[in-house]
Every structure is written in C-alpha cells, then in structure tokens.
Short mmCIF file of C-alpha atoms in Angstrom, two decimals:
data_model
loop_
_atom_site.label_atom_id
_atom_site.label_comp_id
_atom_site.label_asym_id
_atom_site.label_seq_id
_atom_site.Cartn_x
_atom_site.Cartn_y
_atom_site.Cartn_z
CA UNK A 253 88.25 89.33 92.42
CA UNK A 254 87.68 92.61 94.19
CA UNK A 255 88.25 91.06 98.12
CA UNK A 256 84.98 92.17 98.86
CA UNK A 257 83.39 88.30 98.98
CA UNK A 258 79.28 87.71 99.61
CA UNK A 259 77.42 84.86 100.49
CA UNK A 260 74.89 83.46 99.27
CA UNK A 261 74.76 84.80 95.50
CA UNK A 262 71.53 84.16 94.57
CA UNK A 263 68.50 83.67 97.47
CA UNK A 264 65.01 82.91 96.95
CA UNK A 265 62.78 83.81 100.10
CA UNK A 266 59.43 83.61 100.73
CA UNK A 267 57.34 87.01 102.63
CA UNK A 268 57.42 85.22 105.88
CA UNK A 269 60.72 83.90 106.00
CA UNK A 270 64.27 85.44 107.82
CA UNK A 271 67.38 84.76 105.99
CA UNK A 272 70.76 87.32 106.55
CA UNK A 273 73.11 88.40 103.77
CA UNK A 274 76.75 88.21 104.63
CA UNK A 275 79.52 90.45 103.14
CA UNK A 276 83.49 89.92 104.39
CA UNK A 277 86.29 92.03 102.63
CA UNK A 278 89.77 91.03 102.69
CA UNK A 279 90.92 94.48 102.24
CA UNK A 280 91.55 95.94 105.86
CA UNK A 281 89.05 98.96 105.07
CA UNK A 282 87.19 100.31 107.51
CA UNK A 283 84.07 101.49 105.98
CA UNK A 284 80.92 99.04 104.59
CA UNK A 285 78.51 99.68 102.68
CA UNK A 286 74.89 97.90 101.51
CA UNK A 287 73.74 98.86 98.25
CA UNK A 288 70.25 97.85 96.24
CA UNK A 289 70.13 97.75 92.20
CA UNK A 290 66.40 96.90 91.47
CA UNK A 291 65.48 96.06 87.79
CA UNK A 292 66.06 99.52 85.39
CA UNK A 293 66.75 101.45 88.67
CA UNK A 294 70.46 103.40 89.77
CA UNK A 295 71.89 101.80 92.04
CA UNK A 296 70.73 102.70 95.67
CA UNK A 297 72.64 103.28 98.91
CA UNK A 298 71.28 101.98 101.93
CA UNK A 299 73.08 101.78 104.48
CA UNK A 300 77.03 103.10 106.04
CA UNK A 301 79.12 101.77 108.60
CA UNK A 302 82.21 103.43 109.47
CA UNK A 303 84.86 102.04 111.92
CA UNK A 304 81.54 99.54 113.19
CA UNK A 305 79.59 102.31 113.46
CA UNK A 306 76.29 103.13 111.36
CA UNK A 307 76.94 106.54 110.23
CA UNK A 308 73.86 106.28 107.04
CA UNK A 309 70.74 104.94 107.12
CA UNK A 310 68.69 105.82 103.83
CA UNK A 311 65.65 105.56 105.07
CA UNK A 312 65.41 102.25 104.81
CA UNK A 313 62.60 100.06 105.61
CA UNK A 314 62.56 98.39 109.27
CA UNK A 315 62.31 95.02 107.53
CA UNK A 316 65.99 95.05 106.49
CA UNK A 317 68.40 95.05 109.49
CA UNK A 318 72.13 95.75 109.06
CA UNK A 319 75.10 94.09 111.47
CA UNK A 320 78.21 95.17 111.18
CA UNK A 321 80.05 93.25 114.25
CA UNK A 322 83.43 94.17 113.14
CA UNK A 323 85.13 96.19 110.35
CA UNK A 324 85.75 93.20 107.94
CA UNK A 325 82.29 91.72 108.76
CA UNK A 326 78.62 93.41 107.40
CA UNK A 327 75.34 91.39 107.29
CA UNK A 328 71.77 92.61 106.33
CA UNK A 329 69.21 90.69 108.07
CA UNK A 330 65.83 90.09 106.34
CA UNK A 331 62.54 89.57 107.60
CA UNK A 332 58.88 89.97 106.55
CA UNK A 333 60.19 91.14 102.82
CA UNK A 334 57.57 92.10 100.06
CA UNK A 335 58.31 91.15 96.18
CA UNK A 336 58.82 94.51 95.49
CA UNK A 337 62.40 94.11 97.27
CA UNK A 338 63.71 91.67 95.10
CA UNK A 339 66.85 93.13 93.83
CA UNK A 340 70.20 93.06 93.15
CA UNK A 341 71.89 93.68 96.74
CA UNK A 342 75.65 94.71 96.75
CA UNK A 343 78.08 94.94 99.44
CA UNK A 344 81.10 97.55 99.11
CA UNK A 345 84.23 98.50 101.35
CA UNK A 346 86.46 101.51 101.74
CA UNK A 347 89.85 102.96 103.14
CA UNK A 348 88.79 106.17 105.06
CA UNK A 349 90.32 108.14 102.33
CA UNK A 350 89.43 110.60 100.01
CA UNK A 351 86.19 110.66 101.65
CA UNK A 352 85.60 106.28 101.01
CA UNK A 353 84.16 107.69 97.86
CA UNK A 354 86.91 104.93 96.07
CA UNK A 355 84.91 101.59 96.88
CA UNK A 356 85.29 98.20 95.82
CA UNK A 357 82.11 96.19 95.32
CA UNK A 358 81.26 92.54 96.35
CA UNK A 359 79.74 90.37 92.78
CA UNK A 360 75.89 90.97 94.90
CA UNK A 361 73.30 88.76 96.29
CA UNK A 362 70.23 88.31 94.00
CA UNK A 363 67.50 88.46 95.86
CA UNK A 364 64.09 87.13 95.44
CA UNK A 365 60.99 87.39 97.45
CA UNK A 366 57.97 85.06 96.54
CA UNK B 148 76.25 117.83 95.26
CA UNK B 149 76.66 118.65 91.79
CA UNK B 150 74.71 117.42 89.44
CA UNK B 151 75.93 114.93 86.11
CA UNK B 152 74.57 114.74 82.95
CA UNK B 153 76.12 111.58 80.86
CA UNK B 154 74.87 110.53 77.56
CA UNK B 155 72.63 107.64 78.03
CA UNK B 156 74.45 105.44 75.52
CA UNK B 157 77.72 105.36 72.80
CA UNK B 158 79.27 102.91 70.54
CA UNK B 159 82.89 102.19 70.38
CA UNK B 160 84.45 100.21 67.36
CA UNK B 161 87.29 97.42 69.27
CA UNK B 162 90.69 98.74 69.43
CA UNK B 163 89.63 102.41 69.10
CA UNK B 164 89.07 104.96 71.84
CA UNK B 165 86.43 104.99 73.71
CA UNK B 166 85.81 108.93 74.78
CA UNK B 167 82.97 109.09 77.63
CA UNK B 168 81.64 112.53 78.40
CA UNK B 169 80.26 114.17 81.57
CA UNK B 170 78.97 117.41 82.52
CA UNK B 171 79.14 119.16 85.79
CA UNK B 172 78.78 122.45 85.18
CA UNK B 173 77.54 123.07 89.06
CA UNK B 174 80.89 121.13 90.31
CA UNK B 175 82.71 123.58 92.50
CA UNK B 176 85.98 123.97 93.79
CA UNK B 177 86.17 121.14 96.56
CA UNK B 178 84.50 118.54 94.65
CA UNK B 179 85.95 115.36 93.19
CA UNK B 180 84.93 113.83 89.56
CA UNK B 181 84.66 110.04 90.09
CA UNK B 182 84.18 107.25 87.62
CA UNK B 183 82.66 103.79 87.79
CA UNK B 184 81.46 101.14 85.66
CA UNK B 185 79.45 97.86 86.35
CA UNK B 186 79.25 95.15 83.71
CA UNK B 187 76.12 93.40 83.58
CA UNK B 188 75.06 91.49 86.92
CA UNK B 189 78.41 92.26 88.21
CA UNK B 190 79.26 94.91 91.23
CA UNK B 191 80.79 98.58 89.83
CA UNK B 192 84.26 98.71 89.70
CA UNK B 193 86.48 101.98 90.68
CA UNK B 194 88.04 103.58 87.42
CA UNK B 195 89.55 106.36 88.32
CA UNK B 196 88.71 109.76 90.18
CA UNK B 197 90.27 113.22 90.00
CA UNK B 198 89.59 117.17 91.14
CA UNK B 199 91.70 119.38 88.56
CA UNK B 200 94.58 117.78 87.16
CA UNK B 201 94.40 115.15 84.27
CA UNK B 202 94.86 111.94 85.47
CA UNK B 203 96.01 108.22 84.32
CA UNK B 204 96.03 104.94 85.40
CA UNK B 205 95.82 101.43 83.89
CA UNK B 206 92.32 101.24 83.35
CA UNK B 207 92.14 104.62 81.85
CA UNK B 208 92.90 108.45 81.86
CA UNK B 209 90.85 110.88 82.63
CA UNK B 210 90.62 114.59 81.57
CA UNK B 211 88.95 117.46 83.39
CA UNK B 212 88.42 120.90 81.44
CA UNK B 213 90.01 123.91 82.55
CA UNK B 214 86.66 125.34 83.88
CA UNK B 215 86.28 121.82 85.86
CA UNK B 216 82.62 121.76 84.62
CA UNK B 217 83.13 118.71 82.17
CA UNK B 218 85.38 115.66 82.20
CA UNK B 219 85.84 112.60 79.55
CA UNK B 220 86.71 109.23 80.78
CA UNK B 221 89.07 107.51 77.93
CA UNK B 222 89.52 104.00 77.19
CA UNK B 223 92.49 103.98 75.12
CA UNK B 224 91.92 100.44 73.60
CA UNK B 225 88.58 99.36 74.14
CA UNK B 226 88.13 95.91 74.10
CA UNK B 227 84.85 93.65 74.30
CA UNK B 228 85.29 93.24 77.95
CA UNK B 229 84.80 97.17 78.39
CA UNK B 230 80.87 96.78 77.48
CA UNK B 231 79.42 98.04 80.39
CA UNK B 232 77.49 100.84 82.24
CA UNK B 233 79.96 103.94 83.06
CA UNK B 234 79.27 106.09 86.01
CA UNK B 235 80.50 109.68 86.41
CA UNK B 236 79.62 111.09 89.99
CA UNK B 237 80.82 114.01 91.49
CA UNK B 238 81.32 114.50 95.46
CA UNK B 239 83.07 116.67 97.67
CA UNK B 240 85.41 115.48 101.08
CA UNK B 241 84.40 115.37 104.55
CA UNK B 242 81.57 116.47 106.00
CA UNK B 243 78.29 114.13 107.00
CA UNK B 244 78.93 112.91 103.10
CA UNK B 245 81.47 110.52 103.94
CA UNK B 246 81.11 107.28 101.74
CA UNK B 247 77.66 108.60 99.90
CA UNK B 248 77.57 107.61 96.50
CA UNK B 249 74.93 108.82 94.29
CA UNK B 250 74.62 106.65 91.15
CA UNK B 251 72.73 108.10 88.22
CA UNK B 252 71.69 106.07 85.06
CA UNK B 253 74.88 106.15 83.66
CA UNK B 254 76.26 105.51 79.88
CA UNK B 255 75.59 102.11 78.47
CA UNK B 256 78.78 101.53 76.72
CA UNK B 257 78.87 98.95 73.73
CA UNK B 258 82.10 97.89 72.06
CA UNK B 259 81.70 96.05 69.04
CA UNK B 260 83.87 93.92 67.36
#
C-alpha cells in the first residue's frame, strides 16, 4: 500500500462511451499526477496538478479530461476514446519537495477501449 | 535534462548483490540522480534519489562517482520480490520542471533463485 488508492482497476469501454478514472491519496501531498504505460512503451506523463492547479499538460488529446477538485482528489474523464488508448493509466502524488520528483504511485487503472 | 543510459537487462543470483548501473555523463551540477522500479502491472515505487553524496536507505544504497556522471543502484540482498524494471532518471529543482518525470526503458532486473 502506497496511499495513493484508484478506482476502478480494470475498465472496459466502448469508443462512444464516458466513464472517469478516480485517484485519492491519503498522503496530504499536494501535487497529482496522471501517467499512461501503453504495451512495450516508458511510461508517459500526462498531466500535473499542483496545489489544484494544472501546471502540465503533455499534449494530451482533448478526449481525456483531468479534474482535480481538491489536493487529495484527481479524476481523468474519458470520452470518445480510440483502441489505441488502451493502457495502463497510473495516478501518482507528491510533497512539494525536492522538486515532487519523489512520487508515490497508485496500483493503475487498466484500461480498455473496444 | 540529462540524458541516462541503463543496461537494458541483468541477472542477479538470490541473496547476492544486485549492482545496477547508470550513466549520465551530461548530468550537471544542480541535477538530482533518481531511482525507481515497477514490478510487473504494478505502479513504480520510489527507491532512493541523491545529487553527490552516497546515499542509503532500507531499500537500497546508492553510489554516485566522483565526476557525478555515473551512479549504481545496490540491492544488498536481492530477493525474488526485487524482479522488476529499475528506473534511473536524472532531473534538476525548480523551474517550470516541477514534478516532470521522464521514464526511459529502464533495466529489466531478474533474480533467480
């Protein structure tokens, strides 16, 4: 147990449908990440929130839609997704120290998109 | 950010020690060496980080060369439960870098019994 907890661990979704990803830590860290491990790939960073506040977006695609509504609290929100995003998605907290380079990881959703 | 070159795998006999290298020969002076490792389907876990001094903790110590351009994560005792994917990343403080991660492919670890 890392106290980074995520719900649901494994999701199915079909191209049309909207489901959200929820992360909580237990931690009192004030930095959240989202994370996406597709098959044979390094792990990617998507998005940062810092004190509530998005302070990274990787370029990510329109279709995935981060919330973080308080500093325990991050969701990605999912709509219109294409097979090609089925991954691994991981959730990940900080303490604004030593840069929140010292993160503690959530056990993932597995995502997949039929 | 400086760049890491790890091997892309090693084999550890149980009990020994488990010696992980990294380069960084392009580290420089304000950057951190970090170290991570994710067992399979799991999330990465935090090992250990460190800038110029060796350092230890439970999990494992780690050792930066004089010259700061290459480090070796050791697992005194590996055990079974150490098989996993080990991460060495580099990053410097502050800035608009603040919580960016860059993973790389890593070092497939394998301890056998």
């Amino acid at each position: 147990e890392t106290g980074v907890t995520q719900t649901p661990r494994h999701l199915v979704m079909g191209m049309t449908n909207k489901k959200s990803l929820k992360c909580e830590q237990h931690l009192g860290h004030n930095a959240m990440y989202w994370y996406k491990q597709s098959a044979k790939k390094p792990l990617e960073l998507m998005f940062v929130y810092n004190f509530k506040e998005q302070t990274e977006n990787n370029s990510v695609p329109s279709r995935f839609s981060p919330e973080c509504p308080n500093s325990s609290h991050l969701f990605l929100h999912l709509h219109t997704l294409q097979p090609e995003d089925s991954a691994l998605y991981l959730c990940a907290s900080s303490q604004e120290l030593a840069g929140g380079y010292e993160q503690y990881f959530g056990p993932g959703t597995r995502l997949t998109v039929t | 950010d400086a760049k890491t070159t790890q091997p892309p795998s090693m084999d550890c006999a149980e009990g020994r020690a488990a010696n992980l290298p990294c380069n960084h020969s392009t580290i420089s002076g304000n950057e951190y060496v970090y170290w991570y490792r994710q067992i399979h389907s799991q999330g990465p876990q935090y090992i250990i980080h460190g800038l110029k001094n060796n350092e230890t903790n439970e999990m494992a110590s780690l050792i930066i060369t004089e010259d700061r351009k290459s480090s070796t994560l050791i697992l005194p005792h590996a055990t079974l439960r150490d098989t996993a994917v080990y991460y060495c990343i580099v990053r410097g403080l502050g800035g608009t870098s603040y919580g960016k991660l860059t993973f790389g492919q890593g070092t497939i670890l394998t301890v056998h019994p």
